[in-house]
CSV table of C-alpha atoms and ligand atoms in Angstrom, one decimal:
chain,number,residue,atom,x,y,z
A,923,MET,CA,0.0,0.0,0.0
A,924,THR,CA,1.2,3.5,-0.8
A,925,ASP,CA,0.3,6.4,1.4
A,926,HIS,CA,-1.3,8.1,-1.7
A,927,VAL,CA,-4.3,5.8,-1.8
A,928,ARG,CA,-7.1,7.8,-3.5
A,929,PRO,CA,-9.7,8.7,-0.8
A,930,ARG,CA,-13.2,7.4,-1.3
A,931,PRO,CA,-15.9,9.9,-2.2
A,932,GLY,CA,-17.2,10.4,1.4
A,933,THR,CA,-13.7,11.5,2.4
A,934,THR,CA,-13.2,13.7,-0.7
A,935,ALA,CA,-16.5,15.4,0.0
A,936,VAL,CA,-15.3,16.5,3.4
A,937,TRP,CA,-11.6,17.3,2.7
A,938,ALA,CA,-11.1,18.2,-1.0
A,939,GLY,CA,-10.3,21.9,-1.6
A,940,GLU,CA,-9.6,22.6,2.1
A,941,GLU,CA,-6.8,20.3,3.2
A,942,GLU,CA,-4.0,22.8,2.9
A,943,ARG,CA,-4.7,25.0,5.9
A,944,ARG,CA,-1.5,26.2,7.6
A,945,ALA,CA,-0.7,26.4,11.3
A,946,GLY,CA,-2.7,29.1,13.0
A,947,GLU,CA,-5.1,29.6,10.1
A,948,PRO,CA,-8.8,28.9,10.4
A,949,THR,CA,-9.7,25.2,9.9
A,950,GLN,CA,-12.7,26.2,7.8
A,951,VAL,CA,-12.5,28.0,4.4
A,952,PRO,CA,-13.6,31.6,5.2
A,953,MET,CA,-16.2,33.5,3.2
A,954,VAL,CA,-14.1,36.1,1.5
A,955,GLY,CA,-16.4,38.8,0.3
A,956,SER,CA,-13.7,41.2,-0.9
A,957,VAL,CA,-14.1,42.2,-4.5
A,958,SER,CA,-10.4,42.7,-5.1
A,959,PHE,CA,-7.1,41.5,-3.7
A,960,GLY,CA,-4.3,43.9,-3.0
A,961,TYR,CA,-0.5,43.8,-3.7
A,962,ARG,CA,2.4,45.7,-2.3
A,963,ASP,CA,4.5,45.9,-5.4
A,964,LEU,CA,3.8,45.9,-9.2
A,965,GLU,CA,6.0,42.9,-9.8
A,966,ASP,CA,3.9,40.6,-7.6
A,967,TRP,CA,0.7,42.1,-8.9
A,968,THR,CA,1.7,41.6,-12.5
A,969,SER,CA,2.9,38.0,-12.1
A,970,VAL,CA,-0.4,37.0,-10.4
A,971,ALA,CA,-2.4,38.9,-13.0
A,972,ARG,CA,-0.5,37.0,-15.7
A,973,GLY,CA,-1.2,33.7,-14.1
A,974,GLU,CA,2.5,33.1,-13.5
A,975,ARG,CA,1.9,32.8,-9.7
A,976,PRO,CA,-1.2,31.6,-7.8
A,977,GLY,CA,-3.4,34.3,-6.3
A,978,HIS,CA,-6.5,36.4,-6.9
A,979,ILE,CA,-7.0,39.8,-8.5
A,980,TYR,CA,-10.6,40.5,-8.9
A,981,GLY,CA,-13.8,38.7,-7.8
A,982,ARG,CA,-15.4,38.3,-11.2
A,983,ASN,CA,-12.4,36.2,-12.3
A,984,THR,CA,-11.5,34.2,-9.2
A,985,ASN,CA,-12.1,34.2,-5.4
A,986,PRO,CA,-10.6,31.9,-2.7
A,987,THR,CA,-14.0,30.6,-1.3
A,988,VAL,CA,-15.2,30.0,-4.9
A,989,ALA,CA,-12.0,28.2,-5.8
A,990,ALA,CA,-12.3,25.8,-2.8
A,991,PHE,CA,-15.9,25.0,-3.9
A,992,GLU,CA,-14.6,24.3,-7.5
A,993,GLU,CA,-11.8,22.1,-6.2
A,994,LYS,CA,-14.1,20.0,-4.2
A,995,VAL,CA,-16.5,19.3,-7.1
A,996,ARG,CA,-13.5,18.8,-9.4
A,997,GLN,CA,-12.2,16.0,-7.2
A,998,LEU,CA,-15.6,14.5,-6.6
A,999,GLU,CA,-16.1,14.2,-10.4
A,1000,GLY,CA,-12.5,13.0,-11.0
A,1001,ALA,CA,-12.1,15.9,-13.4
A,1002,GLY,CA,-9.0,17.8,-14.7
A,1003,ALA,CA,-10.6,21.2,-14.0
A,1004,ALA,CA,-13.7,22.9,-12.8
A,1005,THR,CA,-15.4,26.3,-13.2
A,1006,SER,CA,-18.3,27.6,-11.3
A,1007,PHE,CA,-21.2,29.8,-12.3
A,1008,ALA,CA,-23.9,31.9,-10.5
A,1009,THR,CA,-26.6,29.2,-11.3
A,1010,GLY,CA,-26.9,25.9,-13.0
A,1011,MET,CA,-28.5,27.5,-16.1
A,1012,ALA,CA,-25.6,30.0,-16.3
A,1013,ALA,CA,-23.3,27.0,-16.3
A,1014,ILE,CA,-25.3,25.3,-19.1
A,1015,ALA,CA,-25.7,28.4,-21.3
A,1016,GLY,CA,-22.1,29.5,-20.6
A,1017,THR,CA,-20.8,26.2,-21.8
A,1018,PHE,CA,-22.8,26.5,-25.0
A,1019,TRP,CA,-21.7,30.1,-25.7
A,1020,ALA,CA,-18.1,29.2,-24.9
A,1021,LEU,CA,-17.9,26.1,-27.1
A,1022,LEU,CA,-20.3,26.8,-30.0
A,1023,GLU,CA,-20.4,29.1,-33.0
A,1024,PRO,CA,-22.7,29.6,-36.0
A,1025,GLY,CA,-22.9,26.6,-38.2
A,1026,ARG,CA,-22.4,24.1,-35.3
A,1027,ARG,CA,-24.8,21.2,-34.7
A,1028,VAL,CA,-26.0,20.1,-31.3
A,1029,VAL,CA,-27.7,16.8,-30.7
A,1030,SER,CA,-29.7,16.3,-27.5
A,1031,THR,CA,-32.9,14.7,-26.2
A,1032,ARG,CA,-36.5,16.1,-25.7
A,1033,ASP,CA,-36.4,15.5,-21.9
A,1034,THR,CA,-33.7,17.9,-20.8
A,1035,TYR,CA,-34.4,20.3,-17.9
A,1036,GLY,CA,-37.0,22.9,-18.9
A,1037,GLY,CA,-34.6,25.8,-19.0
A,1038,THR,CA,-32.1,23.9,-21.0
A,1039,SER,CA,-34.8,23.0,-23.6
A,1040,VAL,CA,-35.7,26.6,-23.9
A,1041,VAL,CA,-32.1,27.4,-24.7
A,1042,PHE,CA,-32.2,24.7,-27.4
A,1043,THR,CA,-35.5,25.9,-28.9
A,1044,ASP,CA,-35.3,29.7,-28.5
A,1045,HIS,CA,-31.8,30.8,-28.1
A,1046,LEU,CA,-29.2,28.6,-29.9
A,1047,PRO,CA,-31.1,28.9,-33.2
A,1048,ARG,CA,-30.8,32.8,-33.0
A,1049,TRP,CA,-27.0,32.3,-33.1
A,1050,GLY,CA,-27.1,29.9,-36.0
A,1051,VAL,CA,-26.6,26.8,-34.0
A,1052,ASP,CA,-28.7,23.9,-35.3
A,1053,THR,CA,-30.2,21.8,-32.5
A,1054,VAL,CA,-31.8,18.4,-33.0
A,1055,LEU,CA,-33.8,17.0,-30.1
A,1056,CYS,CA,-34.3,13.3,-30.3
A,1057,GLU,CA,-36.8,11.0,-28.5
A,1058,THR,CA,-35.1,10.5,-25.2
A,1059,GLU,CA,-35.4,6.7,-25.0
A,1060,ALA,CA,-34.7,6.1,-28.7
A,1061,THR,CA,-31.0,5.2,-28.4
A,1062,GLU,CA,-30.6,4.1,-32.0
A,1063,GLU,CA,-32.3,7.3,-33.3
A,1064,ILE,CA,-29.9,9.4,-31.2
A,1065,GLU,CA,-27.0,7.4,-32.5
A,1066,ALA,CA,-28.2,7.9,-36.1
A,1067,GLU,CA,-28.6,11.7,-35.5
A,1068,ILE,CA,-25.0,11.9,-34.0
A,1069,ALA,CA,-23.6,10.0,-37.0
A,1070,ARG,CA,-25.2,12.7,-39.3
A,1071,GLY,CA,-22.9,15.2,-37.7
A,1072,CYS,CA,-22.6,16.5,-34.2
A,1073,ASP,CA,-20.3,19.1,-32.6
A,1074,LEU,CA,-21.8,18.9,-29.1
A,1075,LEU,CA,-23.8,16.0,-27.7
A,1076,TYR,CA,-25.8,17.1,-24.6
A,1077,LEU,CA,-27.1,14.4,-22.3
A,1078,GLU,CA,-29.1,14.4,-19.1
A,1079,SER,CA,-29.7,11.3,-17.0
A,1080,PRO,CA,-31.8,10.5,-15.1
A,1081,THR,CA,-34.2,13.1,-16.6
A,1082,ASN,CA,-36.5,15.6,-15.0
A,1083,PRO,CA,-39.3,14.8,-14.2
A,1084,THR,CA,-40.0,11.3,-15.6
A,1085,LEU,CA,-36.6,9.8,-14.6
A,1086,LYS,CA,-35.7,8.4,-18.0
A,1087,VAL,CA,-32.2,6.9,-18.2
A,1088,LEU,CA,-29.8,7.2,-21.1
A,1089,ASP,CA,-27.0,4.8,-21.8
A,1090,LEU,CA,-24.3,7.3,-21.2
A,1091,ALA,CA,-21.3,5.1,-22.2
A,1092,ARG,CA,-22.9,4.0,-25.4
A,1093,LEU,CA,-24.0,7.5,-26.5
A,1094,ALA,CA,-20.7,9.1,-25.4
A,1095,GLU,CA,-18.8,6.6,-27.6
A,1096,ALA,CA,-21.1,7.5,-30.5
A,1097,GLY,CA,-20.4,11.2,-29.9
A,1098,ARG,CA,-16.6,10.7,-29.6
A,1099,ARG,CA,-16.6,8.7,-32.9
A,1100,VAL,CA,-17.7,11.9,-34.8
A,1101,GLY,CA,-15.5,14.2,-32.7
A,1102,ALA,CA,-18.3,15.7,-30.7
A,1103,THR,CA,-17.8,17.3,-27.3
A,1104,VAL,CA,-19.9,15.2,-24.9
A,1105,VAL,CA,-21.6,17.1,-22.1
A,1106,VAL,CA,-23.7,15.5,-19.3
A,1107,ASP,CA,-26.0,17.2,-16.8
A,1108,ASN,CA,-25.3,15.1,-13.7
A,1109,THR,CA,-27.6,17.1,-11.4
A,1110,PHE,CA,-30.0,14.3,-10.6
A,1111,ALA,CA,-27.5,11.6,-10.0
A,1112,THR,CA,-24.8,13.6,-8.2
A,1113,PRO,CA,-21.1,12.5,-8.2
A,1114,MET,CA,-21.9,9.9,-5.5
A,1115,ASN,CA,-24.2,7.9,-7.8
A,1116,GLN,CA,-22.8,8.5,-11.3
A,1117,SER,CA,-19.4,9.5,-12.9
A,1118,PRO,CA,-20.1,10.6,-16.5
A,1119,LEU,CA,-16.4,11.4,-17.1
A,1120,ALA,CA,-15.5,7.7,-16.5
A,1121,LEU,CA,-18.3,6.8,-18.9
A,1122,GLY,CA,-16.8,8.8,-21.7
A,1123,ALA,CA,-18.1,12.4,-21.2
A,1124,HIS,CA,-15.8,15.4,-21.7
A,1125,LEU,CA,-17.7,17.7,-19.5
A,1126,VAL,CA,-20.1,17.3,-16.5
A,1127,ILE,CA,-22.5,20.1,-15.4
A,1128,HIS,CA,-24.3,20.4,-12.1
A,1129,SER,CA,-26.9,22.7,-10.8
A,1130,ALA,CA,-25.2,23.0,-7.4
A,1131,THR,CA,-28.4,24.6,-6.2
A,1132,LYS,CA,-29.8,21.0,-5.8
A,1133,PHE,CA,-28.0,18.1,-4.2
A,1134,LEU,CA,-24.5,19.5,-4.1
A,1135,GLY,CA,-25.5,22.4,-1.8
A,1136,GLY,CA,-28.4,20.3,-0.4
A,1137,HIS,CA,-30.0,22.9,1.8
A,1138,ALA,CA,-31.9,25.0,-0.8
A,1139,ASP,CA,-30.2,28.2,0.5
A,1140,ALA,CA,-27.8,29.0,-2.4
A,1141,LEU,CA,-27.9,29.0,-6.1
A,1142,GLY,CA,-24.9,27.8,-8.1
A,1143,GLY,CA,-23.6,25.9,-11.1
A,1144,VAL,CA,-20.5,24.1,-12.0
A,1145,VAL,CA,-18.8,22.6,-15.1
A,1146,CYS,CA,-16.0,20.2,-14.8
A,1147,GLY,CA,-13.9,17.9,-17.0
A,1148,ASP,CA,-11.3,18.3,-19.7
A,1149,ALA,CA,-8.9,21.1,-18.7
A,1150,ASP,CA,-8.5,22.5,-22.3
A,1151,LEU,CA,-12.3,22.8,-22.7
A,1152,LEU,CA,-12.6,24.2,-19.2
A,1153,ARG,CA,-10.1,27.0,-20.0
A,1154,ARG,CA,-12.5,28.2,-22.8
A,1155,VAL,CA,-15.5,28.0,-20.5
A,1156,PHE,CA,-13.7,29.9,-17.7
A,1157,ARG,CA,-12.5,32.6,-20.2
A,1158,PHE,CA,-16.1,33.1,-21.3
A,1159,ARG,CA,-17.4,33.2,-17.7
A,1160,GLU,CA,-14.8,35.6,-16.3
A,1161,ILE,CA,-15.6,38.1,-19.1
A,1162,THR,CA,-19.4,37.7,-19.3
A,1163,GLY,CA,-19.6,37.7,-15.5
A,1164,ALA,CA,-22.1,35.0,-14.3
A,1165,SER,CA,-19.7,34.3,-11.4
A,1166,LEU,CA,-20.6,32.4,-8.3
A,1167,HIS,CA,-21.1,34.7,-5.3
A,1168,PRO,CA,-18.6,33.9,-2.5
A,1169,GLU,CA,-21.4,33.6,0.1
A,1170,ALA,CA,-23.1,31.1,-2.1
A,1171,ALA,CA,-19.8,29.2,-2.5
A,1172,TYR,CA,-19.4,29.2,1.2
A,1173,LEU,CA,-22.9,27.6,1.7
A,1174,LEU,CA,-22.4,25.1,-1.1
A,1175,LEU,CA,-19.0,24.1,0.3
A,1176,ARG,CA,-20.5,23.5,3.7
A,1177,GLY,CA,-23.4,21.6,2.2
A,1178,LEU,CA,-21.0,19.4,0.1
A,1179,LYS,CA,-19.3,18.0,3.2
A,1180,THR,CA,-22.3,15.9,4.0
A,1181,LEU,CA,-23.0,14.9,0.3
A,1182,ALA,CA,-22.2,11.2,0.9
A,1183,LEU,CA,-24.3,11.0,4.0
A,1184,ARG,CA,-27.3,12.8,2.5
A,1185,VAL,CA,-27.3,11.1,-0.9
A,1186,GLY,CA,-26.8,7.7,0.7
A,1187,ARG,CA,-29.9,8.2,2.9
A,1188,GLN,CA,-31.8,9.7,-0.1
A,1189,ASN,CA,-31.0,6.7,-2.3
A,1190,GLU,CA,-32.2,4.3,0.3
A,1191,SER,CA,-35.4,6.2,1.2
A,1192,ALA,CA,-36.3,6.9,-2.4
A,1193,LEU,CA,-36.0,3.2,-3.4
A,1194,ARG,CA,-38.1,2.2,-0.4
A,1195,ILE,CA,-40.7,4.8,-1.2
A,1196,ALA,CA,-40.8,4.0,-4.9
A,1197,ARG,CA,-41.3,0.3,-4.1
A,1198,TRP,CA,-44.1,1.2,-1.6
A,1199,LEU,CA,-45.8,3.5,-4.1
A,1200,GLU,CA,-45.9,0.8,-6.8
A,1201,GLY,CA,-48.3,-1.1,-4.6
A,1202,ALA,CA,-50.2,1.9,-3.3
A,1203,GLU,CA,-53.9,2.5,-4.0
A,1204,GLY,CA,-54.6,5.5,-6.2
A,1205,VAL,CA,-51.1,5.5,-7.8
A,1206,THR,CA,-51.1,4.6,-11.5
A,1207,ALA,CA,-47.4,4.9,-12.4
A,1208,VAL,CA,-44.1,5.2,-10.5
A,1209,HIS,CA,-41.0,6.4,-12.3
A,1210,TYR,CA,-37.7,5.5,-10.5
A,1211,PRO,CA,-34.6,4.0,-12.1
A,1212,GLY,CA,-34.1,1.7,-9.1
A,1213,LEU,CA,-37.4,-0.2,-9.8
A,1214,PRO,CA,-37.1,-3.4,-11.9
A,1215,SER,CA,-40.2,-2.1,-13.8
A,1216,HIS,CA,-38.2,0.9,-15.0
A,1217,PRO,CA,-37.6,0.5,-18.8
A,1218,ALA,CA,-33.9,1.1,-18.5
A,1219,HIS,CA,-33.3,-0.5,-15.0
A,1220,ASP,CA,-30.5,-2.6,-16.4
A,1221,VAL,CA,-28.7,0.4,-17.9
A,1222,ALA,CA,-29.2,2.3,-14.6
A,1223,THR,CA,-27.8,-0.6,-12.6
A,1224,ARG,CA,-24.7,-0.6,-14.8
A,1225,GLN,CA,-23.9,3.1,-14.8
A,1226,MET,CA,-25.2,4.2,-11.4
A,1227,ARG,CA,-24.0,3.3,-7.9
A,1228,GLY,CA,-27.3,4.5,-6.4
A,1229,PHE,CA,-30.5,5.6,-8.1
A,1230,GLY,CA,-30.9,9.1,-6.6
A,1231,GLY,CA,-33.3,10.9,-4.4
A,1232,VAL,CA,-35.9,12.0,-7.0
A,1233,LEU,CA,-38.9,10.0,-8.1
A,1234,SER,CA,-42.2,10.8,-9.8
A,1235,PHE,CA,-45.6,9.2,-9.8
A,1236,ALA,CA,-49.0,9.7,-11.4
A,1237,LEU,CA,-52.2,9.7,-9.5
A,1238,GLU,CA,-55.6,8.2,-10.4
A,1239,GLY,CA,-57.8,11.2,-11.1
A,1240,GLY,CA,-55.1,13.3,-12.7
A,1241,MET,CA,-54.6,16.9,-11.9
A,1242,ALA,CA,-57.7,17.1,-9.7
A,1243,ALA,CA,-56.2,14.4,-7.5
A,1244,VAL,CA,-52.8,16.1,-7.5
A,1245,ARG,CA,-54.5,19.3,-6.3
A,1246,ARG,CA,-55.9,17.5,-3.3
A,1247,PHE,CA,-52.8,15.3,-2.7
A,1248,LEU,CA,-50.0,17.9,-2.5
A,1249,PRO,CA,-51.5,20.2,0.2
A,1250,ALA,CA,-52.2,17.1,2.3
A,1251,LEU,CA,-48.5,16.3,2.6
A,1252,ARG,CA,-47.2,17.3,6.0
A,1253,TRP,CA,-43.5,16.6,5.4
A,1254,ALA,CA,-42.8,18.3,2.1
A,1255,HIS,CA,-42.3,21.8,0.8
A,1256,LEU,CA,-44.5,22.4,-2.2
A,1257,ALA,CA,-41.8,24.2,-4.1
A,1258,ALA,CA,-39.8,24.3,-7.3
A,1259,ASN,CA,-36.4,23.0,-6.1
A,1260,LEU,CA,-35.2,19.5,-5.4
A,1261,GLY,CA,-32.2,17.7,-3.8
A,1262,ALA,CA,-32.6,19.4,-0.4
A,1263,VAL,CA,-32.5,17.9,3.1
A,1264,GLU,CA,-36.3,18.5,3.3
A,1265,THR,CA,-38.6,16.5,1.0
A,1266,VAL,CA,-39.9,18.7,-1.8
A,1267,ALA,CA,-42.9,18.0,-4.0
A,1268,GLY,CA,-44.5,19.6,-7.0
A,1269,THR,CA,-45.8,19.1,-10.5
A,1270,PRO,CA,-43.8,19.7,-13.7
A,1271,ALA,CA,-46.2,22.5,-14.5
A,1272,THR,CA,-44.9,24.4,-11.5
A,1273,THR,CA,-41.3,23.1,-11.3
A,1274,SER,CA,-39.0,21.7,-14.0
A,1275,HIS,CA,-41.2,22.7,-17.0
A,1276,VAL,CA,-42.8,25.9,-15.7
A,1277,GLU,CA,-41.1,27.6,-18.7
A,1278,CYS,CA,-43.2,25.5,-21.1
A,1279,THR,CA,-46.9,25.9,-22.1
A,1280,PRO,CA,-49.2,22.9,-21.4
A,1281,GLU,CA,-49.0,22.2,-25.1
A,1282,GLU,CA,-45.2,22.1,-25.0
A,1283,ARG,CA,-45.3,19.9,-21.9
A,1284,ALA,CA,-47.7,17.5,-23.7
A,1285,ALA,CA,-45.4,17.5,-26.7
A,1286,LEU,CA,-42.6,16.6,-24.4
A,1287,GLY,CA,-44.7,13.7,-23.1
A,1288,ILE,CA,-45.0,15.2,-19.6
A,1289,PRO,CA,-48.4,14.5,-18.0
A,1290,GLU,CA,-50.0,17.3,-16.1
A,1291,GLY,CA,-51.1,15.0,-13.3
A,1292,LEU,CA,-47.6,13.9,-12.4
A,1293,VAL,CA,-46.1,14.5,-8.9
A,1294,ARG,CA,-42.4,15.0,-8.6
A,1295,TYR,CA,-41.2,14.0,-5.2
A,1296,SER,CA,-37.6,14.8,-4.1
A,1297,VAL,CA,-36.9,12.7,-1.0
A,1298,GLY,CA,-35.2,14.5,1.9
A,1299,ILE,CA,-33.2,13.1,4.8
A,1300,GLU,CA,-36.2,12.8,7.1
A,1301,ASP,CA,-36.9,9.4,8.7
A,1302,PRO,CA,-38.4,7.3,5.8
A,1303,GLU,CA,-41.1,5.8,8.1
A,1304,ASP,CA,-42.5,9.3,8.5
A,1305,LEU,CA,-42.4,10.0,4.8
A,1306,LEU,CA,-44.2,6.7,4.1
A,1307,ALA,CA,-46.9,7.4,6.6
A,1308,ASP,CA,-47.2,10.9,5.2
A,1309,LEU,CA,-47.6,9.7,1.6
A,1310,GLU,CA,-50.2,7.1,2.8
A,1311,GLN,CA,-52.4,9.7,4.5
A,1312,ALA,CA,-52.1,12.2,1.7
A,1313,LEU,CA,-53.1,9.5,-0.9
A,1314,ALA,CA,-56.1,8.7,1.3
A,1315,ALA,CA,-57.0,12.4,1.6
A,1316,ALA,CA,-56.8,12.7,-2.2
A,1317,ARG,CA,-59.1,9.7,-2.7
A,1318,VAL,CA,-61.7,10.5,0.0
A,1319,ARG,CA,-62.2,14.1,-1.1
A,1320,GLY,CA,-62.3,12.9,-4.7
A,1321,GLU,CA,-65.4,10.7,-4.1
B,722,PLP,C1,-32.3,22.9,-11.5
B,722,PLP,C2,-31.7,22.3,-12.7
B,722,PLP,C3,-31.0,23.0,-13.6
B,722,PLP,C4,-30.8,24.5,-13.5
B,722,PLP,O1,-30.2,24.9,-12.4
B,722,PLP,P1,-30.4,26.4,-11.7
B,722,PLP,O2,-29.4,26.3,-10.6
B,722,PLP,O3,-31.8,26.4,-11.2
B,722,PLP,O4,-30.1,27.4,-12.7
B,722,PLP,C5,-30.4,22.3,-14.6
B,722,PLP,N1,-30.5,21.0,-14.8
B,722,PLP,C6,-31.2,20.3,-13.9
B,722,PLP,C7,-31.3,18.8,-14.1
B,722,PLP,C8,-31.8,20.9,-12.8
B,722,PLP,O5,-32.5,20.1,-12.0
C-alpha cells in the first residue's frame, strides 16, 4: 500500500479543496467577500495577473472561497478542471456560448431540464446553431442523428421529471466517434451515484443549487472535466460575469461536506418509497430507475451506484387528485427546487417545466397529473406514513 491511496468519495466530500490549511489559520475556508485582492508591489501584482503565480486579482475572475468549492467538485467528479457559475442555467448556457459558434450542430434529447430545452429551442437557433432534439429513449435514433454530424452532444440522465435513463457510455462513444464534445448534466445523479467522465463524457455540469448544496439556500452551477475545454468555459465566464457569489460558494462548500451522507440516505429512502408507491392504492405509475419495472433499469444498474433521491408518480384522477394530494402532505415543501434535506414535492407545471406551455409539456410527453417527489433526509417511516395519509385524503375528497 502506498500512502497516496485515493480517498473514497465520502472523504473527498469532506476534505477536498480545504486540506491545505496552515498552522494558526482557520480550519474552515472563510467566506471572502472582498471584491479585489491587493498587492504591495507591481512585480507581484503583474505576475499574479498574468497567471504566473497563484493568487487572486478581482472577484469576477477568481475568489478563494469559490476556488475551494470548484476544487471539491473537481475532485468528486474526478475531473481535470472545474469552473463555477452563478446558477446551473448560467453553467449550461455559458458552456454552449463558450464552445459553440454559428454553423455548429448540437444533438440532445427532448427530456432535458425545462430551462435547457428553452435554450435549445429559442436561443441557440438565434446564433445559427442547429439543435436536434431526439426522442429520449430512442437510443438508435440518437446514434443515427449523431452520425449525421454533431459538434456537441448534450445528455441528461436521469431526466427531469420522468426519470428516464440514457445509456451514457454508449452515447458518449457515438459522440466521440464523430468528434463531438460530450456534455452530461449530472444534477439528478450527483457524483456519488454516477461518474459521467468515467463513462466517456468530456464535461459534466451540475446545478449546485440542488443536491451539491443540499440545503436550498444557495444558487450555483459548476462545469468540470477536460482542462482545455474548461479553459475556454472559464474565459467566457470571467468576461461575461455570471460568477458564483462567495457567500453562495461558502454555503455550497458547507453543504458538500455531507453529500455522501445525504445522498446515501436519499438513495435508500427513495428506493423504499418507490417500491411502496408501486403497490399503493390510487397510484397509476411510478418512475424511478431503481425499480425493476423501469424500462432502463439494467442500464441504470450498470452506470449508477445508487438511483438518486428523486422519483415521480401519477395519481388516479389526474390533476384534480394532485391538487388534493399535494397540500395534504405534511413533510414536504410544495416548491420548485429538489435535492434538499427537506422533502420537496411539486408538479412539472410548477417546477421543472414551468417555462413551457401545457401544449409544449404535452409535446414533451410530460403528463400534467404527475407528482415530482424529491426525498429529503427525514426518517423514511414518517415519509411513508405521510404519503399514505395524503393519498387517502386525495381519494376521500375525490369521491
Ligand atoms: C435545476 C436544474 C438546472 C438549472 O439549475 P439552476 O441552478 O436552477 O439554474 C439544470 N439542470 C437540472 C437537471 C436541474 O434540476
